[in-house]
PDB file of C-alpha atoms in Angstrom:
ATOM      1  CA  UNK A 135      18.082 -14.170  13.549  1.00 29.00           C
ATOM      2  CA  UNK A 136      18.457 -11.798  10.194  1.00 33.00           C
ATOM      3  CA  UNK A 137      21.216 -10.255   9.474  1.00 33.00           C
ATOM      4  CA  UNK A 138      20.793  -6.672  10.029  1.00 33.00           C
ATOM      5  CA  UNK A 139      20.308  -5.040   6.366  1.00 37.00           C
ATOM      6  CA  UNK A 140      20.688  -1.143   5.847  1.00 38.00           C
ATOM      7  CA  UNK A 141      19.108   0.324   2.651  1.00 39.00           C
ATOM      8  CA  UNK A 142      22.451   2.143   1.823  1.00 38.00           C
ATOM      9  CA  UNK A 143      23.463  -1.772   0.951  1.00 40.00           C
ATOM     10  CA  UNK A 144      20.457  -1.583  -2.222  1.00 40.00           C
ATOM     11  CA  UNK A 145      22.746  -0.648  -4.940  1.00 37.00           C
ATOM     12  CA  UNK A 146      25.351  -2.961  -4.010  1.00 35.00           C
ATOM     13  CA  UNK A 147      23.035  -6.079  -4.391  1.00 43.00           C
ATOM     14  CA  UNK A 148      21.513  -4.918  -7.691  1.00 41.00           C
ATOM     15  CA  UNK A 149      17.385  -4.510  -8.297  1.00 48.00           C
ATOM     16  CA  UNK A 150      14.660  -5.979 -10.082  1.00 58.00           C
ATOM     17  CA  UNK A 151      15.082  -5.680 -13.705  1.00 79.00           C
ATOM     18  CA  UNK A 152      11.359  -3.869 -13.620  1.00 92.00           C
ATOM     19  CA  UNK A 153      11.622  -0.548 -14.584  1.00 91.00           C
ATOM     20  CA  UNK A 154       8.697   2.046 -13.821  1.00 96.00           C
ATOM     21  CA  UNK A 155       7.535   0.789 -10.834  1.00 98.00           C
ATOM     22  CA  UNK A 156       4.874   2.489  -8.733  1.00 98.00           C
ATOM     23  CA  UNK A 157       2.809   1.756  -5.699  1.00 98.00           C
ATOM     24  CA  UNK A 158      -1.027   1.910  -5.687  1.00 98.00           C
ATOM     25  CA  UNK A 159      -2.055   3.041  -2.691  1.00 98.00           C
ATOM     26  CA  UNK A 160      -6.083   4.319  -1.344  1.00 98.00           C
ATOM     27  CA  UNK A 161      -7.879   6.000   1.057  1.00 97.00           C
ATOM     28  CA  UNK A 162     -11.030   8.855   1.849  1.00 96.00           C
ATOM     29  CA  UNK A 163     -11.639  10.885   4.674  1.00 93.00           C
ATOM     30  CA  UNK A 164     -10.820   8.652   7.336  1.00 92.00           C
ATOM     31  CA  UNK A 165      -7.566  10.931   9.752  1.00 92.00           C
ATOM     32  CA  UNK A 166      -6.792   7.837  10.805  1.00 90.00           C
ATOM     33  CA  UNK A 167      -5.712   6.448   6.924  1.00 94.00           C
ATOM     34  CA  UNK A 168      -5.707  10.505   5.793  1.00 95.00           C
ATOM     35  CA  UNK A 169      -3.014  11.010   7.870  1.00 96.00           C
ATOM     36  CA  UNK A 170      -0.180   8.401   6.230  1.00 97.00           C
ATOM     37  CA  UNK A 171      -0.409   9.947   2.795  1.00 98.00           C
ATOM     38  CA  UNK A 172       2.796  11.620   2.408  1.00 98.00           C
ATOM     39  CA  UNK A 173       5.144   9.220   4.942  1.00 98.00           C
ATOM     40  CA  UNK A 174       3.407   6.253   3.470  1.00 98.00           C
ATOM     41  CA  UNK A 175       4.384   7.919  -0.339  1.00 98.00           C
ATOM     42  CA  UNK A 176       7.895   8.757   1.318  1.00 98.00           C
ATOM     43  CA  UNK A 177       8.588   5.269   2.334  1.00 98.00           C
ATOM     44  CA  UNK A 178       7.692   4.472  -1.326  1.00 98.00           C
ATOM     45  CA  UNK A 179       9.721   6.815  -2.756  1.00 98.00           C
ATOM     46  CA  UNK A 180      12.890   5.932  -1.006  1.00 98.00           C
ATOM     47  CA  UNK A 181      12.750   1.684  -2.535  1.00 98.00           C
ATOM     48  CA  UNK A 182      12.254   2.816  -5.932  1.00 97.00           C
ATOM     49  CA  UNK A 183       8.640   3.071  -6.169  1.00 98.00           C
ATOM     50  CA  UNK A 184       6.255   5.911  -7.329  1.00 98.00           C
ATOM     51  CA  UNK A 185       3.642   6.565  -5.038  1.00 98.00           C
ATOM     52  CA  UNK A 186      -0.442   7.075  -6.551  1.00 98.00           C
ATOM     53  CA  UNK A 187      -2.614   7.145  -4.062  1.00 98.00           C
ATOM     54  CA  UNK A 188      -6.278   7.310  -4.922  1.00 98.00           C
ATOM     55  CA  UNK A 189      -7.949   9.590  -3.215  1.00 98.00           C
ATOM     56  CA  UNK A 190     -12.430   9.645  -2.742  1.00 96.00           C
ATOM     57  CA  UNK A 191     -12.277  13.329  -1.249  1.00 86.00           C
ATOM     58  CA  UNK A 192     -16.002  13.923   0.730  1.00 85.00           C
ATOM     59  CA  UNK A 193     -15.800  16.755   2.352  1.00 85.00           C
ATOM     60  CA  UNK A 194     -11.849  17.213   3.407  1.00 92.00           C
ATOM     61  CA  UNK A 195     -10.957  20.166   5.945  1.00 93.00           C
ATOM     62  CA  UNK A 196      -9.452  22.400   3.473  1.00 95.00           C
ATOM     63  CA  UNK A 197      -7.178  22.944   5.400  1.00 96.00           C
ATOM     64  CA  UNK A 198      -5.980  19.315   6.167  1.00 96.00           C
ATOM     65  CA  UNK A 199      -6.710  18.997   2.286  1.00 96.00           C
ATOM     66  CA  UNK A 200      -4.295  21.576   1.542  1.00 97.00           C
ATOM     67  CA  UNK A 201      -1.328  19.890   3.896  1.00 98.00           C
ATOM     68  CA  UNK A 202      -1.593  16.189   3.051  1.00 98.00           C
ATOM     69  CA  UNK A 203      -1.367  17.417  -0.398  1.00 98.00           C
ATOM     70  CA  UNK A 204       1.838  19.952   0.564  1.00 98.00           C
ATOM     71  CA  UNK A 205       2.846  17.797   2.361  1.00 98.00           C
ATOM     72  CA  UNK A 206       2.605  14.955  -0.235  1.00 98.00           C
ATOM     73  CA  UNK A 207       3.774  16.429  -3.116  1.00 98.00           C
ATOM     74  CA  UNK A 208       7.220  17.276  -1.588  1.00 98.00           C
ATOM     75  CA  UNK A 209       7.710  13.576  -1.300  1.00 98.00           C
ATOM     76  CA  UNK A 210       7.390  13.077  -4.692  1.00 98.00           C
ATOM     77  CA  UNK A 211       4.164  11.537  -4.217  1.00 98.00           C
ATOM     78  CA  UNK A 212       0.827  11.675  -6.582  1.00 98.00           C
ATOM     79  CA  UNK A 213      -2.593  11.915  -5.280  1.00 98.00           C
ATOM     80  CA  UNK A 214      -5.758  11.529  -7.779  1.00 97.00           C
ATOM     81  CA  UNK A 215      -9.196  13.103  -6.350  1.00 97.00           C
ATOM     82  CA  UNK A 216     -11.864  10.118  -7.133  1.00 97.00           C
ATOM     83  CA  UNK A 217     -15.231  11.554  -7.366  1.00 94.00           C
ATOM     84  CA  UNK A 218     -17.418   9.433  -4.962  1.00 95.00           C
ATOM     85  CA  UNK A 219     -20.248   6.902  -5.535  1.00 94.00           C
ATOM     86  CA  UNK A 220     -22.600   7.635  -3.866  1.00 92.00           C
ATOM     87  CA  UNK A 221     -24.451   4.917  -2.270  1.00 91.00           C
ATOM     88  CA  UNK A 222     -21.874   3.307  -1.515  1.00 93.00           C
ATOM     89  CA  UNK A 223     -19.026   3.633   1.833  1.00 92.00           C
ATOM     90  CA  UNK A 224     -16.273   5.724   0.710  1.00 94.00           C
ATOM     91  CA  UNK A 225     -13.903   3.010   2.349  1.00 93.00           C
ATOM     92  CA  UNK A 226     -15.119  -0.249  -0.387  1.00 94.00           C
ATOM     93  CA  UNK A 227     -14.529   2.571  -2.681  1.00 96.00           C
ATOM     94  CA  UNK A 228     -11.617   3.490  -1.990  1.00 96.00           C
ATOM     95  CA  UNK A 229     -10.552  -0.247  -1.508  1.00 96.00           C
ATOM     96  CA  UNK A 230     -11.705  -1.478  -4.551  1.00 97.00           C
ATOM     97  CA  UNK A 231      -9.975   1.238  -6.342  1.00 98.00           C
ATOM     98  CA  UNK A 232      -6.870   0.312  -6.452  1.00 98.00           C
ATOM     99  CA  UNK A 233      -7.581  -3.025  -8.631  1.00 98.00           C
ATOM    100  CA  UNK A 234      -8.798  -0.137 -11.125  1.00 98.00           C
ATOM    101  CA  UNK A 235      -6.160   1.919 -11.500  1.00 98.00           C
ATOM    102  CA  UNK A 236      -4.548   0.725 -14.553  1.00 98.00           C
ATOM    103  CA  UNK A 237      -7.608   2.591 -16.175  1.00 98.00           C
ATOM    104  CA  UNK A 238      -5.827   6.330 -15.452  1.00 98.00           C
ATOM    105  CA  UNK A 239      -4.214   7.948 -18.242  1.00 97.00           C
ATOM    106  CA  UNK A 240      -1.362   8.131 -15.779  1.00 98.00           C
ATOM    107  CA  UNK A 241      -0.449   5.372 -16.258  1.00 98.00           C
ATOM    108  CA  UNK A 242       1.124   3.216 -19.641  1.00 98.00           C
ATOM    109  CA  UNK A 243       0.678  -0.247 -20.625  1.00 98.00           C
ATOM    110  CA  UNK A 244       4.639  -1.456 -19.771  1.00 97.00           C
ATOM    111  CA  UNK A 245       4.590   1.024 -16.108  1.00 98.00           C
ATOM    112  CA  UNK A 246       4.533  -1.168 -13.458  1.00 98.00           C
ATOM    113  CA  UNK A 247       1.335  -1.304 -10.576  1.00 98.00           C
ATOM    114  CA  UNK A 248       2.216  -3.011  -7.338  1.00 98.00           C
ATOM    115  CA  UNK A 249      -0.843  -2.696  -4.636  1.00 98.00           C
ATOM    116  CA  UNK A 250      -0.865  -1.970  -1.187  1.00 98.00           C
ATOM    117  CA  UNK A 251      -2.740  -0.172   1.847  1.00 97.00           C
ATOM    118  CA  UNK A 252      -1.654   3.148   3.274  1.00 97.00           C
ATOM    119  CA  UNK A 253      -1.482   2.215   6.793  1.00 97.00           C
ATOM    120  CA  UNK A 254       1.425   0.151   5.903  1.00 98.00           C
ATOM    121  CA  UNK A 255       5.361   1.388   6.019  1.00 98.00           C
ATOM    122  CA  UNK A 256       7.531  -0.360   3.488  1.00 98.00           C
ATOM    123  CA  UNK A 257      10.670  -0.517   4.349  1.00 98.00           C
ATOM    124  CA  UNK A 258      12.658  -3.273   3.102  1.00 98.00           C
ATOM    125  CA  UNK A 259      14.384  -2.179  -0.492  1.00 97.00           C
ATOM    126  CA  UNK A 260      15.300  -5.345  -1.376  1.00 96.00           C
ATOM    127  CA  UNK A 261      12.139  -7.417  -0.548  1.00 98.00           C
ATOM    128  CA  UNK A 262       9.894  -5.133  -2.363  1.00 98.00           C
ATOM    129  CA  UNK A 263      12.545  -4.927  -5.344  1.00 97.00           C
ATOM    130  CA  UNK A 264      13.039  -8.911  -6.461  1.00 97.00           C
ATOM    131  CA  UNK A 265      11.119  -9.448  -9.244  1.00 97.00           C
ATOM    132  CA  UNK A 266      11.615 -11.678 -12.262  1.00 96.00           C
ATOM    133  CA  UNK A 267      11.151  -9.911 -15.418  1.00 95.00           C
ATOM    134  CA  UNK A 268      10.292 -13.037 -17.293  1.00 96.00           C
ATOM    135  CA  UNK A 269       7.623 -13.387 -14.771  1.00 97.00           C
ATOM    136  CA  UNK A 270       3.807 -11.653 -15.692  1.00 98.00           C
ATOM    137  CA  UNK A 271       2.129 -11.529 -12.111  1.00 98.00           C
ATOM    138  CA  UNK A 272       4.118 -10.966  -8.623  1.00 98.00           C
ATOM    139  CA  UNK A 273       2.613 -12.094  -5.203  1.00 98.00           C
ATOM    140  CA  UNK A 274       3.653 -11.352  -2.160  1.00 98.00           C
ATOM    141  CA  UNK A 275       3.538 -13.719   0.627  1.00 97.00           C
ATOM    142  CA  UNK A 276       1.103 -16.151  -0.442  1.00 97.00           C
ATOM    143  CA  UNK A 277       1.481 -18.493   2.745  1.00 97.00           C
ATOM    144  CA  UNK A 278      -0.458 -16.133   4.993  1.00 95.00           C
ATOM    145  CA  UNK A 279      -3.867 -17.074   3.611  1.00 95.00           C
ATOM    146  CA  UNK A 280      -2.163 -20.867   2.880  1.00 96.00           C
ATOM    147  CA  UNK A 281      -2.071 -19.969  -0.988  1.00 96.00           C
ATOM    148  CA  UNK A 282      -5.910 -19.992  -1.217  1.00 96.00           C
ATOM    149  CA  UNK A 283      -7.138 -15.830  -1.466  1.00 96.00           C
ATOM    150  CA  UNK A 284      -4.263 -13.160  -2.790  1.00 97.00           C
ATOM    151  CA  UNK A 285      -4.084 -10.085  -0.357  1.00 95.00           C
ATOM    152  CA  UNK A 286      -4.249  -6.715  -1.808  1.00 95.00           C
ATOM    153  CA  UNK A 287      -0.565  -5.938   0.239  1.00 94.00           C
ATOM    154  CA  UNK A 288       1.104  -6.924  -2.068  1.00 96.00           C
ATOM    155  CA  UNK A 289       0.127  -7.793  -5.832  1.00 98.00           C
ATOM    156  CA  UNK A 290       2.128  -6.536  -8.805  1.00 98.00           C
ATOM    157  CA  UNK A 291       1.428  -6.298 -12.468  1.00 98.00           C
ATOM    158  CA  UNK A 292       2.536  -4.502 -16.174  1.00 98.00           C
ATOM    159  CA  UNK A 293      -1.191  -2.045 -16.135  1.00 98.00           C
ATOM    160  CA  UNK A 294      -1.124  -3.710 -19.276  1.00 98.00           C
ATOM    161  CA  UNK A 295      -1.473  -7.140 -17.405  1.00 98.00           C
ATOM    162  CA  UNK A 296      -3.480  -5.627 -14.549  1.00 98.00           C
ATOM    163  CA  UNK A 297      -6.562  -5.060 -17.148  1.00 98.00           C
ATOM    164  CA  UNK A 298      -6.710  -8.108 -18.841  1.00 98.00           C
ATOM    165  CA  UNK A 299      -6.812 -10.021 -15.949  1.00 98.00           C
ATOM    166  CA  UNK A 300      -9.332  -7.800 -13.868  1.00 98.00           C
ATOM    167  CA  UNK A 301     -11.682  -6.887 -16.771  1.00 98.00           C
ATOM    168  CA  UNK A 302     -10.699  -3.596 -17.070  1.00 98.00           C
ATOM    169  CA  UNK A 303     -12.627  -1.711 -19.884  1.00 97.00           C
ATOM    170  CA  UNK A 304     -12.423   1.687 -22.231  1.00 96.00           C
ATOM    171  CA  UNK A 305     -13.213   4.537 -19.507  1.00 96.00           C
ATOM    172  CA  UNK A 306     -11.858   5.614 -16.483  1.00 97.00           C
ATOM    173  CA  UNK A 307     -11.484   4.073 -12.337  1.00 98.00           C
ATOM    174  CA  UNK A 308     -14.957   5.612 -11.647  1.00 97.00           C
ATOM    175  CA  UNK A 309     -16.116   4.007 -14.656  1.00 98.00           C
ATOM    176  CA  UNK A 310     -14.705   0.946 -14.379  1.00 98.00           C
ATOM    177  CA  UNK A 311     -15.540   1.202 -10.613  1.00 97.00           C
ATOM    178  CA  UNK A 312     -19.235   1.864 -11.392  1.00 96.00           C
ATOM    179  CA  UNK A 313     -19.505  -1.357 -13.650  1.00 97.00           C
ATOM    180  CA  UNK A 314     -18.205  -3.329 -10.747  1.00 96.00           C
ATOM    181  CA  UNK A 315     -20.638  -2.297  -7.690  1.00 95.00           C
ATOM    182  CA  UNK A 316     -24.028  -3.112  -9.928  1.00 94.00           C
ATOM    183  CA  UNK A 317     -22.423  -6.308 -10.745  1.00 94.00           C
ATOM    184  CA  UNK A 318     -21.047  -7.453  -7.475  1.00 93.00           C
ATOM    185  CA  UNK A 319     -21.834  -5.154  -4.793  1.00 90.00           C
ATOM    186  CA  UNK A 320     -25.312  -3.881  -3.660  1.00 85.00           C
ATOM    187  CA  UNK A 321     -26.329  -0.851  -1.804  1.00 82.00           C
ATOM    188  CA  UNK A 322     -27.163  -2.574   1.155  1.00 79.00           C
ATOM    189  CA  UNK A 323     -24.628  -4.840   1.417  1.00 80.00           C
ATOM    190  CA  UNK A 324     -22.991  -5.369   4.751  1.00 80.00           C
ATOM    191  CA  UNK A 325     -20.333  -4.833   6.177  1.00 75.00           C
ATOM    192  CA  UNK A 326     -18.057  -7.867   5.873  1.00 75.00           C
ATOM    193  CA  UNK A 327     -19.223  -8.562   1.326  1.00 80.00           C
ATOM    194  CA  UNK A 328     -17.869  -5.164   0.574  1.00 84.00           C
ATOM    195  CA  UNK A 329     -14.385  -4.834   3.211  1.00 82.00           C
ATOM    196  CA  UNK A 330     -13.410  -8.227   1.723  1.00 90.00           C
ATOM    197  CA  UNK A 331     -14.672  -7.423  -1.831  1.00 94.00           C
ATOM    198  CA  UNK A 332     -10.881  -6.170  -3.113  1.00 95.00           C
ATOM    199  CA  UNK A 333      -9.715  -9.199  -2.494  1.00 95.00           C
ATOM    200  CA  UNK A 334     -12.166 -11.788  -4.019  1.00 96.00           C
ATOM    201  CA  UNK A 335     -12.041 -10.098  -7.327  1.00 97.00           C
ATOM    202  CA  UNK A 336      -8.047  -9.822  -6.866  1.00 98.00           C
ATOM    203  CA  UNK A 337      -8.048 -13.438  -5.695  1.00 98.00           C
ATOM    204  CA  UNK A 338     -10.394 -15.169  -8.476  1.00 98.00           C
ATOM    205  CA  UNK A 339      -9.662 -13.293 -10.755  1.00 98.00           C
ATOM    206  CA  UNK A 340      -6.067 -14.199 -10.621  1.00 98.00           C
ATOM    207  CA  UNK A 341      -7.158 -17.779 -10.230  1.00 98.00           C
ATOM    208  CA  UNK A 342      -8.410 -17.485 -12.967  1.00 98.00           C
ATOM    209  CA  UNK A 343      -6.061 -15.930 -15.569  1.00 98.00           C
ATOM    210  CA  UNK A 344      -3.777 -17.552 -17.803  1.00 98.00           C
ATOM    211  CA  UNK A 345      -0.939 -16.859 -15.742  1.00 98.00           C
ATOM    212  CA  UNK A 346      -1.681 -18.550 -12.859  1.00 98.00           C
ATOM    213  CA  UNK A 347       0.408 -20.302 -11.773  1.00 97.00           C
ATOM    214  CA  UNK A 348       2.964 -20.845 -14.775  1.00 98.00           C
ATOM    215  CA  UNK A 349       4.047 -17.492 -15.327  1.00 98.00           C
ATOM    216  CA  UNK A 350       3.259 -16.424 -11.301  1.00 98.00           C
ATOM    217  CA  UNK A 351       6.249 -15.449  -9.160  1.00 98.00           C
ATOM    218  CA  UNK A 352       5.978 -15.845  -5.143  1.00 98.00           C
ATOM    219  CA  UNK A 353       7.594 -14.587  -2.615  1.00 98.00           C
ATOM    220  CA  UNK A 354       7.046 -16.362   0.883  1.00 97.00           C
ATOM    221  CA  UNK A 355       7.842 -15.286   4.204  1.00 97.00           C
ATOM    222  CA  UNK A 356       6.042 -17.180   6.769  1.00 97.00           C
ATOM    223  CA  UNK A 357       4.779 -16.148  10.594  1.00 97.00           C
ATOM    224  CA  UNK A 358       6.430 -15.408  14.134  1.00 96.00           C
ATOM    225  CA  UNK A 359       5.603 -16.784  17.508  1.00 96.00           C
ATOM    226  CA  UNK A 360       3.403 -13.523  17.926  1.00 97.00           C
ATOM    227  CA  UNK A 361       0.744 -14.278  14.989  1.00 96.00           C
ATOM    228  CA  UNK A 362       2.406 -12.047  12.166  1.00 96.00           C
ATOM    229  CA  UNK A 363       4.606 -11.822   9.196  1.00 97.00           C
ATOM    230  CA  UNK A 364       7.687 -12.494   9.658  1.00 98.00           C
ATOM    231  CA  UNK A 365       9.777  -8.971   9.266  1.00 98.00           C
ATOM    232  CA  UNK A 366       7.387  -6.793  10.086  1.00 98.00           C
ATOM    233  CA  UNK A 367       6.285  -4.631  12.970  1.00 98.00           C
ATOM    234  CA  UNK A 368       2.619  -5.272  13.559  1.00 97.00           C
ATOM    235  CA  UNK A 369       0.503  -3.066  15.512  1.00 96.00           C
ATOM    236  CA  UNK A 370      -1.131  -6.220  17.143  1.00 94.00           C
ATOM    237  CA  UNK A 371       2.047  -7.311  18.638  1.00 97.00           C
ATOM    238  CA  UNK A 372       3.347  -3.796  18.309  1.00 97.00           C
ATOM    239  CA  UNK A 373       5.810  -3.944  21.292  1.00 97.00           C
ATOM    240  CA  UNK A 374       6.984  -6.779  20.968  1.00 97.00           C
ATOM    241  CA  UNK A 375       7.607  -6.854  16.951  1.00 98.00           C
ATOM    242  CA  UNK A 376       8.797  -3.688  17.035  1.00 97.00           C
ATOM    243  CA  UNK A 377      11.765  -4.205  19.725  1.00 97.00           C
ATOM    244  CA  UNK A 378      12.805  -7.767  17.593  1.00 97.00           C
ATOM    245  CA  UNK A 379      12.439  -6.215  14.177  1.00 98.00           C
ATOM    246  CA  UNK A 380      14.441  -3.094  15.822  1.00 97.00           C
ATOM    247  CA  UNK A 381      17.493  -5.231  16.574  1.00 96.00           C
ATOM    248  CA  UNK A 382      16.941  -7.622  13.096  1.00 96.00           C
ATOM    249  CA  UNK A 383      15.857  -6.554  10.315  1.00 95.00           C
ATOM    250  CA  UNK A 384      11.896  -5.003   9.309  1.00 98.00           C
ATOM    251  CA  UNK A 385      10.334  -5.544   5.767  1.00 98.00           C
ATOM    252  CA  UNK A 386       7.421  -3.341   6.955  1.00 98.00           C
ATOM    253  CA  UNK A 387       5.360  -1.715   8.889  1.00 98.00           C
ATOM    254  CA  UNK A 388       1.344  -1.811   9.111  1.00 98.00           C
ATOM    255  CA  UNK A 389       1.204   1.023  11.746  1.00 96.00           C
ATOM    256  CA  UNK A 390      -1.615   1.796  14.632  1.00 91.00           C
ATOM    257  CA  UNK A 391      -4.863   3.563  14.209  1.00 84.00           C
ATOM    258  CA  UNK A 392      -4.922   6.842  15.807  1.00 83.00           C
ATOM    259  CA  UNK A 393      -0.981   6.733  15.715  1.00 87.00           C
ATOM    260  CA  UNK A 394      -0.443  10.485  17.119  1.00 86.00           C
ATOM    261  CA  UNK A 395       0.452   9.900  20.881  1.00 86.00           C
ATOM    262  CA  UNK A 396       2.931   8.498  23.467  1.00 91.00           C
ATOM    263  CA  UNK A 397       5.200   5.603  23.230  1.00 94.00           C
ATOM    264  CA  UNK A 398       3.652   4.056  19.797  1.00 94.00           C
ATOM    265  CA  UNK A 399       4.328   8.140  18.007  1.00 96.00           C
ATOM    266  CA  UNK A 400       7.988   7.447  19.450  1.00 96.00           C
ATOM    267  CA  UNK A 401       8.821   4.301  18.097  1.00 97.00           C
ATOM    268  CA  UNK A 402       7.097   5.494  14.854  1.00 97.00           C
ATOM    269  CA  UNK A 403       9.789   8.397  14.507  1.00 97.00           C
ATOM    270  CA  UNK A 404      12.345   5.867  15.313  1.00 97.00           C
ATOM    271  CA  UNK A 405      11.290   3.668  12.566  1.00 98.00           C
ATOM    272  CA  UNK A 406      11.766   6.627  10.682  1.00 98.00           C
ATOM    273  CA  UNK A 407      14.484   7.210  11.321  1.00 98.00           C
ATOM    274  CA  UNK A 408      16.234   4.610  10.488  1.00 96.00           C
ATOM    275  CA  UNK A 409      15.307   5.555   6.780  1.00 98.00           C
ATOM    276  CA  UNK A 410      15.719   9.289   6.391  1.00 98.00           C
ATOM    277  CA  UNK A 411      17.905  11.946   7.475  1.00 98.00           C
ATOM    278  CA  UNK A 412      16.795  13.478  10.378  1.00 98.00           C
ATOM    279  CA  UNK A 413      15.810  16.648   8.658  1.00 98.00           C
ATOM    280  CA  UNK A 414      12.968  15.069   6.581  1.00 98.00           C
ATOM    281  CA  UNK A 415      12.102  12.979  10.145  1.00 98.00           C
ATOM    282  CA  UNK A 416      11.940  16.884  11.066  1.00 98.00           C
ATOM    283  CA  UNK A 417       9.418  18.000   8.392  1.00 98.00           C
ATOM    284  CA  UNK A 418       7.125  14.837   9.362  1.00 98.00           C
ATOM    285  CA  UNK A 419       6.851  15.416  13.248  1.00 98.00           C
ATOM    286  CA  UNK A 420       5.951  19.365  12.131  1.00 98.00           C
ATOM    287  CA  UNK A 421       3.327  17.738   9.840  1.00 98.00           C
ATOM    288  CA  UNK A 422       2.067  15.065  12.517  1.00 97.00           C
ATOM    289  CA  UNK A 423       1.895  18.485  15.019  1.00 97.00           C
ATOM    290  CA  UNK A 424       0.053  20.981  11.567  1.00 97.00           C
ATOM    291  CA  UNK A 425      -2.613  17.643  11.109  1.00 97.00           C
ATOM    292  CA  UNK A 426      -3.713  17.065  15.015  1.00 95.00           C
ATOM    293  CA  UNK A 427      -4.681  20.388  15.286  1.00 95.00           C
ATOM    294  CA  UNK A 428      -6.170  21.230  12.022  1.00 95.00           C
ATOM    295  CA  UNK A 429      -8.409  17.659  13.090  1.00 85.00           C
TER     296      UNK A 429
END
């Protein structure tokens, strides 16, 4: 059993020497993911990352859009609107955009960018701040897929390294995406091809780079008897992992879709109460009520 650790201990144990850390997230108009934007950003902010969200905005209800933007701004997150690329699924545009975030003028070459999914809350400060500045690429949980494929959550590099590894060219995120789609994704591709493209590009690019494996740092995590990652409250085994992690240690939370009702929402509130003061939790509860009413 892991020793329980609170966020209050983070300053006593030191932190990564890497500075200017950003979490790179993306979302489209799907309410199952859009709902999480301000809350996910707040969790990242709490562990020392500046949240950066790429939003593929295709006709989001104006009231809902205003609510999400305002709540995200209040917790310190930044939303970058990306014009959709016609002919492709918005989810694919959002997914793959994370690989090209370093193209944005928002970042300097020395800024550190760590990718993740929108439907995850990050909780353990030490887990996400253990990177060595002597390594150029930091790969979290490579053992989940037996070191053969990298997952978008999480991998971190400085923006300059992202540009080199992925092959990001001068121009905007969207410019790079258009070129990527022209090369790798036809408009009639099946669902599976599009859904896995981001991790295929990421894996092949990192494995072929001059940095792999010597200049990469791996953080192995291991799995548990429920078939999910250690320290994760996971929607695939929610009740079991919730009970186990709440009594030991939470690294992150893979959230339910349609999380607004019943026990799942009550459990989500309990997780937030582990991290935030009650007045912030109350703001998230109010946000949820407004979101559901508009949706």
